[in-house]
Every structure is written in structure tokens, then in C-alpha cells.
Coordinates of C-alpha atoms and ligand atoms in Angstrom, one line a residue:
X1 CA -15.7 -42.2 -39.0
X2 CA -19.2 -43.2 -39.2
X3 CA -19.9 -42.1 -35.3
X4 CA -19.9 -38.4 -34.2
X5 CA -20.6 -36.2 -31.0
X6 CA -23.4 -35.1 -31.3
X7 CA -24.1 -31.8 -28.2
X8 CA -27.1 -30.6 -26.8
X9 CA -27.2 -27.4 -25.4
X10 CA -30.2 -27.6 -22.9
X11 CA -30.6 -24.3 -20.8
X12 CA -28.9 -22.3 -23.7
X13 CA -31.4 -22.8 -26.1
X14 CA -34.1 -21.2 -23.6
X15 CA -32.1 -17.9 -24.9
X16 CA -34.4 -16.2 -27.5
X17 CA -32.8 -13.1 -28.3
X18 CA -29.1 -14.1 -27.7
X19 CA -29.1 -17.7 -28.4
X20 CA -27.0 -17.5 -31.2
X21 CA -23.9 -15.4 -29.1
X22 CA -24.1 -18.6 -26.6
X23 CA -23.9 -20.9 -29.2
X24 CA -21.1 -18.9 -30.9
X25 CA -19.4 -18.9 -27.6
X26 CA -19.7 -22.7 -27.0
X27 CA -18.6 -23.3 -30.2
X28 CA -15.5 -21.5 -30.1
X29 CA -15.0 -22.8 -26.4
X30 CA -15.3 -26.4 -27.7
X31 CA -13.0 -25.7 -30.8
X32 CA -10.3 -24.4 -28.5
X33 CA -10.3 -27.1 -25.7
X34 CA -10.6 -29.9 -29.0
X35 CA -7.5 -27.7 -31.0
X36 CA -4.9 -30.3 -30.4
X37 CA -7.8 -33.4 -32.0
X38 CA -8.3 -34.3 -35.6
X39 CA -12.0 -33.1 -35.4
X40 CA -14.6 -31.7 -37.7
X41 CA -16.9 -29.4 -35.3
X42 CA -20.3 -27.7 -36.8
X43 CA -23.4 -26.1 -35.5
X44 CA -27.0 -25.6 -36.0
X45 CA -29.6 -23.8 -33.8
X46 CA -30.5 -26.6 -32.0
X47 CA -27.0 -29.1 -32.1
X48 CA -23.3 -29.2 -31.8
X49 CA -21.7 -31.9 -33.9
X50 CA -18.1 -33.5 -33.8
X51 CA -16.9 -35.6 -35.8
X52 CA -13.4 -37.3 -35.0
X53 CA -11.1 -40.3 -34.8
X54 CA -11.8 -43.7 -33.1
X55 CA -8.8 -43.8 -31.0
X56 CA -9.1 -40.1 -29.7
X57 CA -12.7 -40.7 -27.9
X58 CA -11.9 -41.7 -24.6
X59 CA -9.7 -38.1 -23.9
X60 CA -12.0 -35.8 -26.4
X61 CA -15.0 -37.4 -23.9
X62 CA -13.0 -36.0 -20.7
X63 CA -12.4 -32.6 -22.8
X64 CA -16.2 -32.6 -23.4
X65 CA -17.0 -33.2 -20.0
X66 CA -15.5 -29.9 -18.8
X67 CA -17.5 -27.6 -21.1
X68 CA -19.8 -25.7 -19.3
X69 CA -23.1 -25.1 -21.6
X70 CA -23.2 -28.6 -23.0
X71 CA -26.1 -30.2 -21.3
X72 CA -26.1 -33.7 -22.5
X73 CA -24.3 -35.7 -25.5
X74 CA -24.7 -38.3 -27.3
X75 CA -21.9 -41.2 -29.7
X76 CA -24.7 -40.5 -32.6
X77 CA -24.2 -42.8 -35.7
X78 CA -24.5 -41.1 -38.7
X79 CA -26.2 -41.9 -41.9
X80 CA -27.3 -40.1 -44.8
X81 CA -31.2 -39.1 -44.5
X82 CA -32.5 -41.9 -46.4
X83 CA -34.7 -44.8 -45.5
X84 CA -32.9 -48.0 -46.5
X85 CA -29.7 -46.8 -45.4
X86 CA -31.2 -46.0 -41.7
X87 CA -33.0 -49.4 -41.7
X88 CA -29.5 -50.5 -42.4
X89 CA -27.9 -48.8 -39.7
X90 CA -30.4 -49.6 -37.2
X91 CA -30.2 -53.3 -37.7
X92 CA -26.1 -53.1 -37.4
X93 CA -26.4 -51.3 -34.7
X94 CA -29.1 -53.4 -32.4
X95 CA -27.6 -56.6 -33.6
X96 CA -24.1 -55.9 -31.6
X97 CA -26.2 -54.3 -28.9
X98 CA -27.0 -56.8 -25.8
X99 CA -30.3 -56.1 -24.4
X100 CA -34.0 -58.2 -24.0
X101 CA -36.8 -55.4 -24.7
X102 CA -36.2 -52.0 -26.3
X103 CA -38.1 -49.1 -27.9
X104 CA -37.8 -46.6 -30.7
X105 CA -38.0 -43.0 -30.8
X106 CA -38.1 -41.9 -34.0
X107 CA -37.6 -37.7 -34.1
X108 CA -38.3 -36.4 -37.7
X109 CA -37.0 -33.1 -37.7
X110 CA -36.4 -32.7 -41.6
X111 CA -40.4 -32.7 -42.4
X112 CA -39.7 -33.5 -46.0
X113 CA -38.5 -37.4 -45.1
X114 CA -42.1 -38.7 -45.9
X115 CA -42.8 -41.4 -43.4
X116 CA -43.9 -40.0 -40.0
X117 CA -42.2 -40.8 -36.8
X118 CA -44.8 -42.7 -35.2
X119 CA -45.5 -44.9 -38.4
X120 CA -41.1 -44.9 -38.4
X121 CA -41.2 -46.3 -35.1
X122 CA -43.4 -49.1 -35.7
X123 CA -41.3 -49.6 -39.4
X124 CA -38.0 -49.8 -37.4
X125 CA -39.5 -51.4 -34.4
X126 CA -41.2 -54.3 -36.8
X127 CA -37.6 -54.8 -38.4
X128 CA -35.7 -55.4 -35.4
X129 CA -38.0 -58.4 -33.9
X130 CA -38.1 -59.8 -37.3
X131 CA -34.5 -60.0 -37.0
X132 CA -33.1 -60.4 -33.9
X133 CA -34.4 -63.5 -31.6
X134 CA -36.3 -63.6 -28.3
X135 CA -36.9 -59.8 -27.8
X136 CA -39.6 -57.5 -26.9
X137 CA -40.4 -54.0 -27.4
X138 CA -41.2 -52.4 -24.0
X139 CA -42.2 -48.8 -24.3
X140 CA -42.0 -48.0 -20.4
X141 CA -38.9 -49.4 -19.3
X142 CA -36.8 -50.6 -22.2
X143 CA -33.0 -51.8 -21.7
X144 CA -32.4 -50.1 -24.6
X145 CA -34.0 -46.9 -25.6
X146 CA -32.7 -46.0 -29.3
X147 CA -33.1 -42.8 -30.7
X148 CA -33.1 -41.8 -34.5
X149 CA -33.1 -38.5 -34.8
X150 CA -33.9 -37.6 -38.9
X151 CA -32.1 -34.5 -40.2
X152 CA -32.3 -33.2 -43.7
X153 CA -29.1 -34.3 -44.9
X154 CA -28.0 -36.2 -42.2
X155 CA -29.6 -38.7 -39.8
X156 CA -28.8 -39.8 -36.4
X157 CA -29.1 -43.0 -34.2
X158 CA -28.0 -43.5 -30.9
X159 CA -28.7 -45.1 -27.5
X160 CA -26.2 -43.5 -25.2
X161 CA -26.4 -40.6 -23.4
X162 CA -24.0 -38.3 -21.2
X163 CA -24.7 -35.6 -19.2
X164 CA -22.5 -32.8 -19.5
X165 CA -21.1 -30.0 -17.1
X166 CA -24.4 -27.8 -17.8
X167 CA -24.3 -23.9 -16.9
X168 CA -22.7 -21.4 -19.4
X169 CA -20.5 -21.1 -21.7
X170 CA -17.3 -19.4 -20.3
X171 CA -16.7 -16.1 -21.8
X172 CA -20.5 -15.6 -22.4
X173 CA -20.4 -13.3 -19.5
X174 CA -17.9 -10.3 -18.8
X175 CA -14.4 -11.2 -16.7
X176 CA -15.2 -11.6 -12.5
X177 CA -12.1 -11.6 -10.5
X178 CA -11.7 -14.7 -7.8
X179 CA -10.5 -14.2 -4.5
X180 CA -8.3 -17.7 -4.9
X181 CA -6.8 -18.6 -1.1
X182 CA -5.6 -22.0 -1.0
X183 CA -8.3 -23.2 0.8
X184 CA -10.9 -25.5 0.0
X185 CA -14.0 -22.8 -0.5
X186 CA -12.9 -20.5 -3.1
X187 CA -11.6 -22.4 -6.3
X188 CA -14.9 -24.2 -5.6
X189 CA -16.8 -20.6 -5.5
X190 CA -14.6 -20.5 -9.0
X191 CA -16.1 -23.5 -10.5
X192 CA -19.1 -22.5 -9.9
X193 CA -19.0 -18.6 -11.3
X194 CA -17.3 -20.1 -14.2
X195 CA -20.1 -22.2 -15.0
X196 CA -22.4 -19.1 -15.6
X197 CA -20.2 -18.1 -17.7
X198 CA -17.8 -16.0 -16.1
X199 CA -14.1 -15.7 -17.0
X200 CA -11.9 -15.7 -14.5
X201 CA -8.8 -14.0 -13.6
X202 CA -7.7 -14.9 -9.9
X203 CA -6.1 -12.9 -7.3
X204 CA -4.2 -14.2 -4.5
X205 CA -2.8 -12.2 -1.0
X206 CA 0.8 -13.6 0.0
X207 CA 2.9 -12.4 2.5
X208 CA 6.1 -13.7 2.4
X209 CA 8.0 -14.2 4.9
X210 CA 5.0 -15.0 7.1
X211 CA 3.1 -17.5 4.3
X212 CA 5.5 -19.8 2.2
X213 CA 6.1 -20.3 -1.5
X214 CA 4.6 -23.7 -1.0
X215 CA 1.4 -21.6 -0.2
X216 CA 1.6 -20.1 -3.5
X217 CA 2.2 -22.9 -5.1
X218 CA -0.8 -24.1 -3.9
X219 CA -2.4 -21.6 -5.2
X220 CA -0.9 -22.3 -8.8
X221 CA -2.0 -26.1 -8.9
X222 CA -5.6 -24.8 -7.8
X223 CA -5.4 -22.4 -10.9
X224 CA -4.4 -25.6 -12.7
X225 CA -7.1 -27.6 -11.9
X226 CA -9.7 -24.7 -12.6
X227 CA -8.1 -23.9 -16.1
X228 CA -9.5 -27.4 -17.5
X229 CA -13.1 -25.5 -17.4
X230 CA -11.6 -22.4 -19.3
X231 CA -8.8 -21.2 -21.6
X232 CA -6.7 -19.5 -19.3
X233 CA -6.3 -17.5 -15.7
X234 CA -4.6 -14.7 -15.2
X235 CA -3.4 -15.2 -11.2
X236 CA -2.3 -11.8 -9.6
X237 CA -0.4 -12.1 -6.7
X238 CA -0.1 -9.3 -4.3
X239 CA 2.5 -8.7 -2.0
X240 CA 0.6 -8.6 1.4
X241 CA 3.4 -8.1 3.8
X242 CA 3.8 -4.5 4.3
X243 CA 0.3 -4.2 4.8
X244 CA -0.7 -7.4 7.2
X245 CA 2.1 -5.9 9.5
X246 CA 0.8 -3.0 9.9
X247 CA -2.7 -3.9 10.8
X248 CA -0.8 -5.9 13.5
X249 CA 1.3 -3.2 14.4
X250 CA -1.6 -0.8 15.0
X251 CA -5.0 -2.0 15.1
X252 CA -6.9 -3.9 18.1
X253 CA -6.3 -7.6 17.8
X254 CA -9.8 -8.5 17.7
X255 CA -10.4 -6.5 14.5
X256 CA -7.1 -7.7 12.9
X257 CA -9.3 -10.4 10.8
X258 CA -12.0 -7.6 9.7
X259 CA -9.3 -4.8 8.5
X260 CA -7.0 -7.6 7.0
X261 CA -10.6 -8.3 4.8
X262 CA -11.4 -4.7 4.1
X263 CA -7.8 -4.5 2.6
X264 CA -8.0 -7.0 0.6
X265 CA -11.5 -6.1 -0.7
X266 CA -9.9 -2.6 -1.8
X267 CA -7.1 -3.9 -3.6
X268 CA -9.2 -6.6 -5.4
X269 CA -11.7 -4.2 -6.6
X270 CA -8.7 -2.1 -7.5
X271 CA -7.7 -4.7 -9.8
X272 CA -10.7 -5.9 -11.0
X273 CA -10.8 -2.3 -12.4
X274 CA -7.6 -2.3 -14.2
X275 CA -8.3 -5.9 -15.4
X276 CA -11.6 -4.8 -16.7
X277 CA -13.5 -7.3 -14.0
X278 CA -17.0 -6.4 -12.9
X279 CA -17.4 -8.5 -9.9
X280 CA -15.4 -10.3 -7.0
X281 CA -15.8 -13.7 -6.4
X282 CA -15.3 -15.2 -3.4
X283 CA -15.3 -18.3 -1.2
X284 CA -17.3 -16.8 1.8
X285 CA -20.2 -19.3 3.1
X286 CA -22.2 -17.3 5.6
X287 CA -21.5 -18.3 9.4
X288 CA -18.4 -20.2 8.8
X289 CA -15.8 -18.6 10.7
X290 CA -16.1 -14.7 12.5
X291 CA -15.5 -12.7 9.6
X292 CA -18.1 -14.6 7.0
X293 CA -20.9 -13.3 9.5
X294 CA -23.7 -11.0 8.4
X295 CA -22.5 -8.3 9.7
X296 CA -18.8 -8.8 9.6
X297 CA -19.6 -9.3 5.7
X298 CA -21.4 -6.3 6.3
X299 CA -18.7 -4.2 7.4
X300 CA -16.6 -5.8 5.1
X301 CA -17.9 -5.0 2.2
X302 CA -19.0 -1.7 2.6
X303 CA -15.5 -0.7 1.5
X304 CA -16.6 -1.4 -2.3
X305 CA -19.5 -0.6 -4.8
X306 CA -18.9 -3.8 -6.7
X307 CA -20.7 -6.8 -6.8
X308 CA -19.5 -9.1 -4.8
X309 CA -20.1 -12.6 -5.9
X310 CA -20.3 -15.8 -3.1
X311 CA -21.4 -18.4 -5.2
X312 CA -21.0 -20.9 -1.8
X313 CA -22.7 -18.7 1.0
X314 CA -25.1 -20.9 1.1
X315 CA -23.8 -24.2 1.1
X316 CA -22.8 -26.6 4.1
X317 CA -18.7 -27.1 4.4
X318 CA -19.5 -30.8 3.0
X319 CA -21.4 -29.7 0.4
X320 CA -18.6 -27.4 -0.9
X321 CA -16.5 -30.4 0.0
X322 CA -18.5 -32.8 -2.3
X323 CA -17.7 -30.2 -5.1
X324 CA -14.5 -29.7 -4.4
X325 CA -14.0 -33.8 -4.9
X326 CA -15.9 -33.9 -8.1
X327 CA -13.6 -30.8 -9.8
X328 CA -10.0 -32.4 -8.4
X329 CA -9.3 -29.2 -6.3
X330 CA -9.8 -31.1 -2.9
X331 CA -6.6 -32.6 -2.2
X332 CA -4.5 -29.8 -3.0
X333 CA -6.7 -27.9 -1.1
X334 CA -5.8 -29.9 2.2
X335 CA -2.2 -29.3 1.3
X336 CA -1.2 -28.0 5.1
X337 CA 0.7 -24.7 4.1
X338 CA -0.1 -21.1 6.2
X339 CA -2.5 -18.4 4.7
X340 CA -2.3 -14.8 5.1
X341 CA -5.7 -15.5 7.0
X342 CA -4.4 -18.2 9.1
X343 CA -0.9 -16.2 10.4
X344 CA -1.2 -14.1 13.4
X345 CA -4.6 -14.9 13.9
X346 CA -6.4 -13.3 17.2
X347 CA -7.9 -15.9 19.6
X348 CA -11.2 -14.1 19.7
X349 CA -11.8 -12.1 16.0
X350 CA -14.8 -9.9 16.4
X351 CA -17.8 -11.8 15.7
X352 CA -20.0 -8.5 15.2
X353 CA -17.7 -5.7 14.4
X354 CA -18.2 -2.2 14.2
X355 CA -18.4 0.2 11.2
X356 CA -17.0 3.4 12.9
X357 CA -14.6 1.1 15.0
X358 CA -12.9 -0.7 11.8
X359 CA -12.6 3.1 10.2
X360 CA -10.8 4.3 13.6
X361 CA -8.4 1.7 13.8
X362 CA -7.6 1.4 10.0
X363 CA -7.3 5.6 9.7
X364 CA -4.1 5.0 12.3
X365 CA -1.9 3.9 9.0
X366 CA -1.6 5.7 5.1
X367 CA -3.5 2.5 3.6
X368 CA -4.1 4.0 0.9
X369 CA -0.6 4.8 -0.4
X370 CA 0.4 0.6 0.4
X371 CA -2.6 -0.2 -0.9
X372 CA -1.7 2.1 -4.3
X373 CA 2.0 0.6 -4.6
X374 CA 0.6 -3.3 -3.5
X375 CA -1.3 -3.2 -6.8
X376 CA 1.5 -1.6 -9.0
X377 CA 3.9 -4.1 -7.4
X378 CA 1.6 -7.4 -8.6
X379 CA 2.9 -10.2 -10.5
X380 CA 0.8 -11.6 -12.7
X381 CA 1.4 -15.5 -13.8
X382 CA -0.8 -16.6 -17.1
X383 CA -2.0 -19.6 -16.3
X384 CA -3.4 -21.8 -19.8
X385 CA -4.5 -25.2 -19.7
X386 CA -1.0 -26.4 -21.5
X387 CA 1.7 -24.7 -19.9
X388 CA 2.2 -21.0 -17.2
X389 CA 3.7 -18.0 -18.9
X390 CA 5.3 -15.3 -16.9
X391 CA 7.7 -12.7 -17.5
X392 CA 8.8 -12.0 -14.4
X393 CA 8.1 -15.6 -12.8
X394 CA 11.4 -16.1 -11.7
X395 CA 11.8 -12.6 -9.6
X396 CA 9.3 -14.1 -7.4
X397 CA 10.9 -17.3 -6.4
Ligands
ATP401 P1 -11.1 -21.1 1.7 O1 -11.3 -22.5 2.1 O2 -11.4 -20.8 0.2 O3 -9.7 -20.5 2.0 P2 -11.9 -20.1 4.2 O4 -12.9 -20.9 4.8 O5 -10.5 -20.4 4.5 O6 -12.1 -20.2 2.6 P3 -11.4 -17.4 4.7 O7 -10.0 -17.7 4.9 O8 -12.1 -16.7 5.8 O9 -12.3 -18.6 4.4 O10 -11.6 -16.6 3.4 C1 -12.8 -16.4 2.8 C2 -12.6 -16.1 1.3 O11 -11.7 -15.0 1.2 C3 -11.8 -17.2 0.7 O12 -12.7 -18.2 0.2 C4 -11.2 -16.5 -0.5 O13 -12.1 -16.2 -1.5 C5 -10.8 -15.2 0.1 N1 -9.4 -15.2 0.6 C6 -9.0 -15.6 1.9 N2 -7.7 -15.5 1.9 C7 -7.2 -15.2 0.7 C8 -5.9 -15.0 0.1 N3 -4.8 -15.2 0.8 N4 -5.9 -14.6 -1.2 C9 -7.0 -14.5 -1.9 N5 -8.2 -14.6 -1.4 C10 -8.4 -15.0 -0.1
MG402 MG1 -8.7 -19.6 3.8

């Protein structure tokens, strides 16, 4: 094992005062997701570093690359800090590299090793063109760029670089809760609150008969694919039913869309409350479709206090698209199974609703009550990123 991982944390270490509970919280993110690995993991203020087996690199690189807060890594070669051994090591290392020019960069970070990076460059530079034929050093443009970083006990020398997911570590901010349909928008408007550092627990509107259990399964292979950026998700699912048919029952088509929404807003802060969340997270994008309006977001969110989190309001449908490719949520997203948003859906939903209107109409039924018993009634499936847990998983099929 004489090549280790070695992490960079980028944006985190702009954190003065808190820098060491985000590195704390990477490092315990990073130690969970690498549990199952015969890896040695350790810290400093300004590095990660992982140590592990030959064979295991390929998957512990894919692990790696679903860490939010790591901004860039490096396969480092490590050496003890001394100057023959690095000279050594450098050689080795150029000689089974293929390139034509290169350049040094020598960082000495352990101010005791006595010979000073610039004068180390030109040492290390002068050794490899005595060595190696018909090669040049090119300090502007070189095919090969090798870095040798020179820690107190340990040195470093690498030529690689990956960029990693960025953001957050998860877990260094309090719980949000995620609105998860089974659409494309929202496990996308999850990636993205997870990698400020949110943890997530989902929640998920179903009203069976109308929407199927394939719908919720979609649902559970989109909380699948978003568990590889955290430890677990707890998905709530909340029987809809009662409630969706009686906004049909009694309220004017047109403002079916805009109750349906309030409902769901009042239950989800209802359980982001029990579950400790402080925000919802949702998959609105502003002007998509009636009800993602400024005012019909407006009037929709007036029913809650609590932040409520759009990390994709802004975006273009192929923008959140191009996301939802690069996280694998995209084709189970275009899975063709009915919504609780796309059943009975009026032909012409209120573009700019009403305030007093939507109260009116929703006063007509005891919401509150269904509302009460919809969030004692939820079942809640633990999904981790090995297997789901629930206790009462089989009632609902
Ligand atoms: P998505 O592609 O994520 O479903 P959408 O374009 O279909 O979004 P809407 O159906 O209007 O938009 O819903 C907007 C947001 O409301 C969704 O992104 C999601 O966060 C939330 N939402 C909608 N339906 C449900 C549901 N059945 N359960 C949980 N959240 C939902
Ligand atoms: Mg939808």
C-alpha cells in the first residue's frame, strides 16, 4: 500500500469558526459510506487521507465520488519526508509515466524539510531530464503536471486529480423534509439540498386506489438512488385518499390543484415537526405548470411558517433534466405511473388563484381532523444505502 487517497476539502475550509465540525462531519460521512473497505482514514486541518487495498480502488473511487464536501482528490504516493527517498519516488514514478514535457510543483508544508520548494523543483526537475530521454520541462502547459506535496512525516506525489461532488457534508446542517413525487424535479431538488448539507427524510402523497403501488415504488427506487449521497432516508407515505376526494367532492374544479397543494403543505410541515425537520424541500421551478406560479406559490404557501426550500425554481426543465441524468434518478423518473397531482386533474387549474377563494372552498370540509389522522396513519419505510427496513412494510402492499 504505498498509494493513498488523499481529499481536499475546498469550500469547507473557508469555515473559520466551524471548520473543524465540517471536517468532523465529512470524516464520519466518509468512514460510514467506506465501512464495508479495508481502509485506514485520518485527518488534518487541511487533508483527508485513505489509505486502502489495490483491488478495492475502482468501487472506493465511485463511493468517493458521492460525498458531498470533498472538492477534489488526488491517488497521492506516499513516502516518508525525506529527500533521497522522494527523489526515489519521483523517478519511479515519472519513469512508468508516458508524457513529452512536464513540470514540478514542489509544496513544502513541513517548513523544517530544509531545501525550499522552488530550489526542490529545480532538484527534482534536474533529476528527471537527467534520467529520462527526449523530454522537456514546460511550465505553461505540461502533459504532466506532478505535485509533491512535503508533510512532516509524510510526503506526497501525485499527478492525478479528480473532482469531487463539492457542497456540504450531509448532516452538517439540521434534517429538511423532501416533498418526493415520482417525477423528475424533486429527487433532483433532493440532490441538491443534500449537497448543502441537509439530511433528508422524504415524504410522499399516495392515494390508492386512484395512484398505483407501482407509483410508490417509484418513489422507493428514487429514495434509492438518492441514499448513495447519504446514510439513510426515512420515506413517509401518507395516505392521500380521503382527503383528494373530498377536495373533488366539494371544491371548484379549477382550484382542485391549489387546495390539493395547501393540503399537502399542512401535512408536510406537520411532519417535518414531529420528525424534527426545519424546512420543506420541494421540486417547484417557477412557471412550470399553473400551480408553480408566483402567486399560486403564493397562495400556496401561505398555509405554513416554514421555510420552504426550491432548490430548482430557477432552473430550465433541461437543466433539471441534465441533473437528473448525472445522479441516475432520470429514468425511473420517466417510469409512466399516475401521481396524486396527475389524477383528476381540471382542464383549466387556476393560473392566479385567490386567497379568500381557496379558504372558502377548503372551509366546506373538517380538513383539519383528515389532515390530523393522515399524519398519525403514515408509514414510514427506512430507506439505507444496503438494504429498506420497515415494520409495517408489508401492511401496505
Ligand atoms: P416532479 O417532476 O418532481 O414531480 P412536477 O413538475 O411534476 O415535479 P408538481 O407535480 O406540480 O411538479 O409538483 C411540484 C412539487 O410538489 C414536486 O416536485 C414535489 O416536490 C411535490 N409533490 C408533487 N406531488 C407529490 C406527491 N405525490 N408526493 C410528494 N410530493 C409531491
Ligand atoms: Mg409531479
Amino acid at each position: 500500500m504505498d498509494r493513498i487517497i488523499l481529499i481536499k476539502y475546498g469550500e469547507l475550509s473557508t469555515k473559520k469558526g466551524n471548520r473543524n465540525f465540517f471536517i468532523n462531519t465529512l470524516y464520519n460521512n466518509v468512514k460510514n459510506k467506506l465501512r464495508d473497505y479495508n481502509v485506514n482514514i485520518s485527518k488534518d486541518r487541511s487533508r483527508m487521507y485513505i489509505s486502502f487495498m489495490d483491488d478495492d480502488l475502482d468501487k472506493i473511487k465511485k463511493v468517493i465520488d458521492n460525498i458531498f464536501g470533498i472538492h477534489m482528490y488526488h491517488i497521492a504516493y506516499i513516502v516518508d519526508t525525506n529527500d533521497e527517498i522522494i527523489q526515489k519516488k519521483v523517478l519511479e514514478v515519472m519513469n512508468n509515466t508516458n508524457f513529452k514535457t512536464f513540470k514540478i510543483e514542489t509544496k513544502r508544508c513541513d517548513k523544517s524539510f530544509s531545501i525550499h520548494s522552488q530550489e526542490y523543483n529545480h532538484v527534482l526537475g534536474c533529476l528527471i531530464l537527467k534520467n529520462i530521454n527526449n523530454i522537456s520541462v514546460d511550465v505553461h502547459n505540461p502533459d504532466v503536471l506532478l505535485r509533491v506535496e512535503i508533510r512532516e512525516k509524510h510526503s506526497y506525489i501525485y499527478s492525478n486529480a479528480y473532482k469531487g461532488a463539492g457542497g456540504y457534508p450531509v448532516g452538517s446542517q439540521p434534517k429538511g423534509l423532501l416533498m418526493l413525487s415520482g417525477g423528475i424535479d424533486s429527487p433532483v431538488a433532493g440532490y441538491l439540498a443534500m449537497k448543502r448539507g441537509i439530511k433528508l427524510d422524504a415524504i410522499y402523497f399516495e392515494a390508492i386506489p386512484h395512484t398505483s403501488l407501482d407509483a410508490r415504488q417509484k418513489v422507493i427506487d428514487l429514495s434509492k438512488e438518492l441514499v448513495k449521497f447519504t446514510d439513510n432516508i426515512n420515506l413517509h407515505v401518507v395516505n392521500f385518499t380521503k382527503i383528494q376526494e373530498e377536495i373533488y367532492k366539494k371544491c371548484n374544479p379549477t382550484y382542485c390543484i391549489t387546495i390539493m397543494r395547501r393540503m399537502m403543505y399542512r401535512i408536510a410541515e406537520g411532519v417535518a415537526k414531529k420528525n424534527k425537520a426545519l424546512a420543506i424541500i420541494n421540486g417547484e421551478s417557477i412557471g412550470q405548470v399553473a400551480s408553480q406560479t408566483l402567486t399560486s406559490m403564493s397562495v400556496i404557501n401561505s398555509v405554513t411558517n416554514m421555510p420552504i426550500i426550491r432548490p430548482v425554481a430557477c432552473l430550465d426543465k433541461l437543466e433539471i433534466i441534465d441533473v437528473a441524468r448525472k445522479i441516475g434518478t432520470y429514468e425511473t423518473s420517466i417510469l409512466p405511473f399516475e401521481d396524486c397531482c396527475t389524477i383528476f386533474v381540471p382542464k383549466h387549474p387556476v393560473i392566479n388563484p385567490k386567497l379568500e377563494d381557496s379558504i372558502l372552498m377548503e372551509n366546506k370540509f373538517d380538513y383539519n381532523s383528515m389532515i390530523e389522522e393522515a399524519i398519525e396513519n403514515i408509514y414510514t419505510i427506512k430507506i439505507n444505502d444496503k438494504n429498506i427496513e420497515n415494520e409495517k412494510f408489508s401492511d401496505l402492499l
